[in-house]
């Protein structure tokens, strides 16, 4: 193989696939990146067997072929020489000779035959949607995924295919985030559920561009294709909690408030916290909300803002980080809070049904939890 890359083209593709390289590979070849191509296109692939990433870039192949590059070392070379034309030649024994400007490298690679096969693209069965719409839906939900490995079905992002829509759902037991977007390839009456690991969901956000995205589910894995990039991941086995009962509970207090103003006041009062899970108490008054936080180490903060209030006046406590993350994910200028009680779920929504979040208030001396989740 002999190939010439433009530095910026190679840098962009490598930046995507390097995140699929296994850091502590059981098999040495899994620490590498498969390079293959001919003509004017190069294909780069990395995998740790649980997840794999594939990207393409422009190149000029004097002679086509395949080889597995030493992943981290090659990435450091590309980063250090970006913008410079890079020429690479393979020698017998998977040895690589690399020239970039005045820099020269001679590295040991691996035979391409030892590298795992990236799943083929299915002929049909794709669920199609706008790439940026999918990216936004993932961004609005994945933050609520649990980090508790003892509850494996909560450590993934649920993709629910239902009646020409995709519902993305995440919960850690204390909050529930749901995003909804239309999609092609889902039949009327169809209902299927797939649990995608949060790591794969985060990589989807990084990969997706302003192009159509295609999702393929089957054989225990998901395959995403968008533009010249693709990702596959094993799915999580197990049953995700039934969550819909929390979306339809009756509110005793309804609040409409500016999203930006609410974020600003929560960030102002949060400065007196040094711990991650600080508590903010929200007092609902006639035409305003009053916020109080207290920290034994740093003191106290109080603030307020105007709001439209209907229903019962009350006082309620939230984990301030959870509250902020839910509000920041909302896509509207005005936020609607539907409070069902001091220790029962609060619904965070707006003028459309593309996003909603359920947040459990804090009881005295303990975290609230969405029961059954």
Coordinates of C-alpha atoms in Angstrom, one line a residue:
X1 CA 0.0 0.0 0.0
X2 CA 1.1 3.5 -0.8
X3 CA -1.2 6.5 0.0
X4 CA -1.0 10.2 0.3
X5 CA -3.3 12.1 2.7
X6 CA -4.2 15.8 3.1
X7 CA -3.5 16.5 6.8
X8 CA -6.9 18.1 7.6
X9 CA -8.9 15.3 5.9
X10 CA -7.1 12.6 7.8
X11 CA -7.3 14.6 11.1
X12 CA -11.1 14.8 10.8
X13 CA -11.6 11.1 10.2
X14 CA -9.0 10.0 12.8
X15 CA -10.7 12.3 15.4
X16 CA -13.9 10.2 15.0
X17 CA -12.5 6.7 15.0
X18 CA -9.8 7.1 17.7
X19 CA -12.6 7.1 20.4
X20 CA -13.3 3.5 19.4
X21 CA -9.8 2.2 20.1
X22 CA -9.5 0.0 23.2
X23 CA -7.2 1.5 25.8
X24 CA -6.2 -1.8 27.5
X25 CA -6.7 -4.2 24.6
X26 CA -6.7 -7.9 25.4
X27 CA -5.8 -8.5 21.8
X28 CA -3.0 -6.1 20.5
X29 CA -4.8 -5.6 17.2
X30 CA -7.7 -4.0 19.0
X31 CA -5.4 -1.1 20.0
X32 CA -5.1 -0.4 16.3
X33 CA -7.1 1.3 13.5
X34 CA -7.8 -0.6 10.3
X35 CA -6.9 1.5 7.2
X36 CA -8.1 0.3 3.8
X37 CA -8.8 1.9 0.5
X38 CA -8.0 2.4 -3.1
X39 CA -8.4 5.2 -5.7
X40 CA -9.5 8.4 -3.9
X41 CA -11.1 7.2 -0.7
X42 CA -9.7 5.8 2.6
X43 CA -11.7 4.0 5.2
X44 CA -10.7 4.0 8.9
X45 CA -12.2 1.6 11.5
X46 CA -11.7 1.1 15.2
X47 CA -13.5 -1.3 17.6
X48 CA -13.3 -2.7 21.1
X49 CA -15.8 -5.4 20.1
X50 CA -18.5 -3.7 22.2
X51 CA -18.6 -0.7 19.9
X52 CA -17.0 0.2 16.6
X53 CA -16.6 3.4 14.6
X54 CA -16.0 3.8 10.9
X55 CA -15.1 7.0 9.0
X56 CA -14.0 7.8 5.5
X57 CA -11.8 10.6 4.1
X58 CA -10.3 11.7 0.8
X59 CA -6.9 10.3 -0.1
X60 CA -4.8 9.4 -3.1
X61 CA -3.8 5.7 -3.3
X62 CA -0.8 5.0 -5.5
X63 CA -1.4 1.4 -4.5
X64 CA -4.4 0.2 -2.6
X65 CA -4.4 -2.3 0.3
X66 CA -5.1 -2.8 4.0
X67 CA -3.2 -2.5 7.2
X68 CA -3.9 -2.0 10.9
X69 CA -2.2 1.2 12.2
X70 CA -1.0 1.5 15.8
X71 CA -3.9 3.6 17.0
X72 CA -2.7 6.1 19.6
X73 CA 0.8 6.5 18.1
X74 CA -0.6 7.2 14.6
X75 CA -3.2 9.7 16.1
X76 CA -0.4 11.6 17.8
X77 CA 1.5 11.8 14.6
X78 CA -1.6 13.1 12.7
X79 CA -2.3 15.7 15.4
X80 CA 1.3 16.9 15.4
X81 CA 1.4 17.2 11.6
X82 CA -2.1 18.3 10.7
X83 CA -2.2 20.6 7.8
X84 CA 0.8 18.8 6.3
X85 CA 0.6 16.3 3.5
X86 CA 1.2 12.8 4.9
X87 CA 2.6 9.9 2.8
X88 CA 2.5 6.4 4.1
X89 CA 3.9 3.2 2.6
X90 CA 3.5 -0.4 3.9
X91 CA 6.6 -2.6 4.0
X92 CA 6.7 -6.4 4.5
X93 CA 5.6 -7.5 7.9
X94 CA 3.0 -4.7 8.3
X95 CA 5.8 -2.2 8.9
X96 CA 4.7 1.4 8.1
X97 CA 6.9 4.1 6.7
X98 CA 5.4 7.6 7.2
X99 CA 6.6 11.0 5.9
X100 CA 5.0 14.3 6.8
X101 CA 7.0 17.4 5.9
X102 CA 10.4 16.9 7.4
X103 CA 9.1 14.3 9.9
X104 CA 9.8 10.6 9.3
X105 CA 8.4 7.6 11.2
X106 CA 8.9 3.9 10.9
X107 CA 6.2 2.0 12.9
X108 CA 5.1 -1.6 13.5
X109 CA 1.5 -2.3 12.5
X110 CA -0.7 -5.4 12.4
X111 CA -2.0 -7.6 9.6
X112 CA -5.5 -6.5 8.5
X113 CA -6.6 -10.2 8.5
X114 CA -6.4 -10.2 12.3
X115 CA -8.8 -7.2 12.7
X116 CA -12.5 -7.9 13.6
X117 CA -15.0 -7.4 10.8
X118 CA -17.3 -4.3 11.0
X119 CA -20.9 -5.4 10.6
X120 CA -22.2 -5.0 7.0
X121 CA -24.9 -2.4 6.2
X122 CA -28.3 -4.2 5.9
X123 CA -30.1 -4.0 2.6
X124 CA -33.3 -2.7 4.2
X125 CA -35.0 -2.1 7.6
X126 CA -33.5 1.4 8.2
X127 CA -35.2 3.9 10.5
X128 CA -34.4 7.3 8.9
X129 CA -34.6 10.8 10.4
X130 CA -32.8 14.1 10.2
X131 CA -29.3 13.8 11.7
X132 CA -29.5 17.1 13.7
X133 CA -33.0 16.1 15.0
X134 CA -31.5 12.8 16.3
X135 CA -28.5 14.6 17.7
X136 CA -30.7 17.0 19.7
X137 CA -33.0 14.2 20.9
X138 CA -30.0 12.3 22.3
X139 CA -28.6 15.4 23.9
X140 CA -31.9 16.1 25.6
X141 CA -32.1 12.7 27.2
X142 CA -28.8 11.0 27.8
X143 CA -27.8 13.1 30.8
X144 CA -30.5 11.2 32.9
X145 CA -28.9 7.8 32.3
X146 CA -27.9 6.0 35.5
X147 CA -24.2 5.4 36.2
X148 CA -25.0 2.6 38.6
X149 CA -23.7 -0.7 37.1
X150 CA -25.8 -2.6 39.6
X151 CA -28.9 -1.5 37.6
X152 CA -27.7 -2.3 34.0
X153 CA -31.0 -1.6 32.3
X154 CA -30.9 2.0 33.5
X155 CA -27.3 2.6 32.2
X156 CA -28.6 2.8 28.6
X157 CA -30.7 5.1 26.4
X158 CA -34.0 3.5 25.3
X159 CA -34.9 3.8 21.6
X160 CA -38.6 3.1 21.4
X161 CA -40.0 2.7 17.8
X162 CA -43.7 3.5 17.9
X163 CA -46.2 4.5 15.2
X164 CA -43.7 6.5 12.9
X165 CA -42.0 8.1 15.8
X166 CA -38.8 7.3 17.8
X167 CA -39.1 8.0 21.6
X168 CA -35.7 8.3 23.4
X169 CA -36.0 7.7 27.1
X170 CA -33.5 7.8 30.0
X171 CA -33.9 7.5 33.7
X172 CA -31.7 6.9 36.8
X173 CA -34.6 6.4 39.1
X174 CA -34.6 10.1 40.3
X175 CA -35.4 11.7 37.0
X176 CA -36.9 10.7 33.7
X177 CA -36.1 12.4 30.4
X178 CA -38.1 11.8 27.1
X179 CA -37.6 13.1 23.6
X180 CA -39.8 12.4 20.6
X181 CA -39.0 12.8 16.9
X182 CA -40.7 11.6 13.7
X183 CA -38.9 9.0 11.6
X184 CA -39.4 7.1 8.4
X185 CA -39.3 3.3 8.2
X186 CA -41.5 2.7 11.3
X187 CA -44.9 1.2 10.4
X188 CA -48.3 2.3 11.9
X189 CA -48.8 0.0 14.9
X190 CA -45.2 -1.0 15.2
X191 CA -43.7 -1.0 18.7
X192 CA -40.2 -2.1 19.5
X193 CA -37.7 -1.2 22.2
X194 CA -33.9 -1.2 22.1
X195 CA -31.4 -0.3 24.8
X196 CA -28.3 1.5 23.6
X197 CA -25.3 1.9 26.0
X198 CA -24.8 5.6 27.0
X199 CA -21.2 5.5 25.7
X200 CA -22.5 4.7 22.2
X201 CA -25.2 7.4 22.5
X202 CA -22.5 10.0 23.3
X203 CA -20.5 8.9 20.3
X204 CA -23.5 9.3 18.1
X205 CA -23.8 13.0 19.2
X206 CA -20.1 13.5 18.2
X207 CA -20.5 11.7 14.9
X208 CA -23.9 13.0 13.6
X209 CA -23.8 15.7 10.9
X210 CA -26.4 17.7 9.2
X211 CA -27.4 14.8 6.9
X212 CA -29.9 12.0 7.0
X213 CA -29.2 9.5 9.7
X214 CA -30.1 5.8 9.4
X215 CA -30.5 3.4 12.3
X216 CA -30.5 -0.4 12.0
X217 CA -31.5 -2.6 14.9
X218 CA -31.1 -6.3 15.0
X219 CA -29.0 -9.3 16.1
X220 CA -28.4 -7.7 19.5
X221 CA -26.8 -4.5 18.1
X222 CA -27.5 -1.1 16.6
X223 CA -25.8 0.4 13.5
X224 CA -25.9 4.1 12.9
X225 CA -24.9 5.5 9.5
X226 CA -24.7 9.2 8.8
X227 CA -22.8 10.7 5.8
X228 CA -19.4 9.0 5.5
X229 CA -19.4 7.8 9.1
X230 CA -20.9 4.8 10.9
X231 CA -21.1 3.4 14.4
X232 CA -22.1 0.0 15.7
X233 CA -22.7 -1.0 19.3
X234 CA -24.0 -4.0 21.2
X235 CA -27.3 -3.5 22.8
X236 CA -28.0 -3.9 26.6
X237 CA -30.1 -6.9 27.4
X238 CA -33.0 -6.6 29.9
X239 CA -36.4 -4.8 30.3
X240 CA -36.5 -1.1 30.6
X241 CA -39.0 0.2 33.2
X242 CA -42.5 1.1 32.2
X243 CA -42.4 4.9 32.4
X244 CA -45.5 6.3 30.9
X245 CA -47.6 6.5 34.0
X246 CA -45.3 9.3 35.2
X247 CA -46.1 11.5 32.2
X248 CA -49.8 11.8 32.8
X249 CA -50.1 12.5 36.5
X250 CA -52.5 15.4 37.6
X251 CA -50.8 18.7 38.6
X252 CA -51.9 20.6 41.7
X253 CA -49.7 23.6 40.7
X254 CA -48.8 24.8 37.2
X255 CA -46.0 27.3 36.7
X256 CA -45.0 29.1 33.5
X257 CA -41.6 30.7 33.6
X258 CA -38.8 32.0 31.3
X259 CA -36.3 29.2 30.7
X260 CA -33.3 31.6 30.6
X261 CA -34.4 33.4 33.7
X262 CA -34.8 30.1 35.6
X263 CA -31.4 28.9 34.5
X264 CA -29.8 32.2 35.6
X265 CA -31.4 32.2 39.1
X266 CA -30.4 28.5 39.7
X267 CA -26.9 29.2 38.7
X268 CA -26.7 32.3 40.9
X269 CA -27.8 30.4 44.0
X270 CA -25.7 27.4 43.3
X271 CA -22.5 29.3 44.0
X272 CA -22.7 28.5 47.7
X273 CA -22.4 24.7 47.1
X274 CA -19.2 22.8 47.1
X275 CA -20.7 19.4 46.9
X276 CA -22.2 17.9 43.7
X277 CA -25.7 17.2 45.0
X278 CA -26.8 20.4 46.5
X279 CA -30.4 21.1 47.4
X280 CA -32.5 24.1 46.3
X281 CA -35.8 24.9 48.0
X282 CA -38.4 26.5 45.7
X283 CA -41.2 28.4 47.3
X284 CA -44.2 29.0 45.0
X285 CA -45.9 32.3 45.8
X286 CA -48.6 34.4 44.1
X287 CA -46.7 35.7 41.1
X288 CA -43.2 34.7 41.7
X289 CA -40.8 31.9 42.7
X290 CA -38.4 32.2 45.6
X291 CA -35.3 30.0 45.8
X292 CA -33.2 29.3 48.9
X293 CA -30.0 27.2 49.3
X294 CA -28.1 26.6 52.4
X295 CA -24.6 25.2 52.8
X296 CA -23.0 24.5 56.2
X297 CA -19.6 25.2 54.8
X298 CA -20.3 28.4 52.7
X299 CA -23.5 30.0 53.9
X300 CA -26.8 30.8 52.3
X301 CA -28.2 32.2 49.0
X302 CA -31.6 33.6 48.2
X303 CA -33.1 34.8 44.9
X304 CA -36.4 35.0 43.1
X305 CA -38.1 35.6 39.7
X306 CA -41.5 36.4 38.3
X307 CA -43.7 33.5 37.1
X308 CA -47.2 32.7 36.2
X309 CA -48.7 30.5 38.9
X310 CA -51.9 28.5 38.9
X311 CA -53.1 26.2 41.7
X312 CA -51.8 25.4 45.1
X313 CA -48.9 27.5 46.7
X314 CA -46.3 25.2 48.2
X315 CA -42.6 24.7 48.9
X316 CA -40.6 22.0 47.2
X317 CA -36.9 20.8 47.2
X318 CA -34.9 19.6 44.3
X319 CA -31.4 18.4 43.6
X320 CA -30.1 21.6 42.0
X321 CA -27.9 19.8 39.4
X322 CA -30.7 17.6 38.2
X323 CA -33.0 20.6 38.0
X324 CA -30.6 22.6 36.0
X325 CA -29.8 19.8 33.5
X326 CA -33.5 19.3 32.9
X327 CA -34.2 23.0 32.2
X328 CA -31.1 23.4 30.0
X329 CA -32.2 20.5 27.8
X330 CA -35.6 22.1 27.2
X331 CA -36.0 23.7 23.7
X332 CA -38.5 26.4 24.5
X333 CA -38.3 30.0 25.7
X334 CA -41.0 29.4 28.3
X335 CA -40.9 26.4 30.6
X336 CA -44.0 24.8 32.1
X337 CA -43.7 23.1 35.5
X338 CA -46.4 20.7 36.5
X339 CA -46.1 20.0 40.3
X340 CA -48.1 17.0 41.6
X341 CA -47.0 17.4 45.2
X342 CA -44.2 18.2 47.6
X343 CA -42.7 14.7 47.4
X344 CA -44.3 13.4 44.1
X345 CA -43.1 13.9 40.5
X346 CA -42.7 17.3 38.9
X347 CA -43.2 17.5 35.1
X348 CA -41.0 19.8 33.1
X349 CA -42.4 20.6 29.6
X350 CA -43.4 23.3 27.2
X351 CA -45.5 24.2 24.2
X352 CA -44.7 21.0 22.2
X353 CA -44.4 17.3 22.9
X354 CA -40.8 16.9 21.6
X355 CA -39.4 16.9 25.1
X356 CA -40.4 16.4 28.7
X357 CA -38.7 15.5 31.9
X358 CA -40.0 14.1 35.2
X359 CA -38.0 15.2 38.3
X360 CA -38.5 13.7 41.7
X361 CA -38.4 16.2 44.6
X362 CA -36.2 15.5 47.6
X363 CA -37.7 14.3 50.8
X364 CA -36.1 15.3 54.1
X365 CA -32.7 13.8 54.4
X366 CA -33.0 11.5 51.3
X367 CA -33.2 11.6 47.5
X368 CA -36.6 11.2 45.8
X369 CA -36.9 8.3 43.5
X370 CA -39.3 7.3 40.7
X371 CA -40.8 4.2 42.1
X372 CA -40.5 1.1 40.0
X373 CA -37.6 2.5 38.0

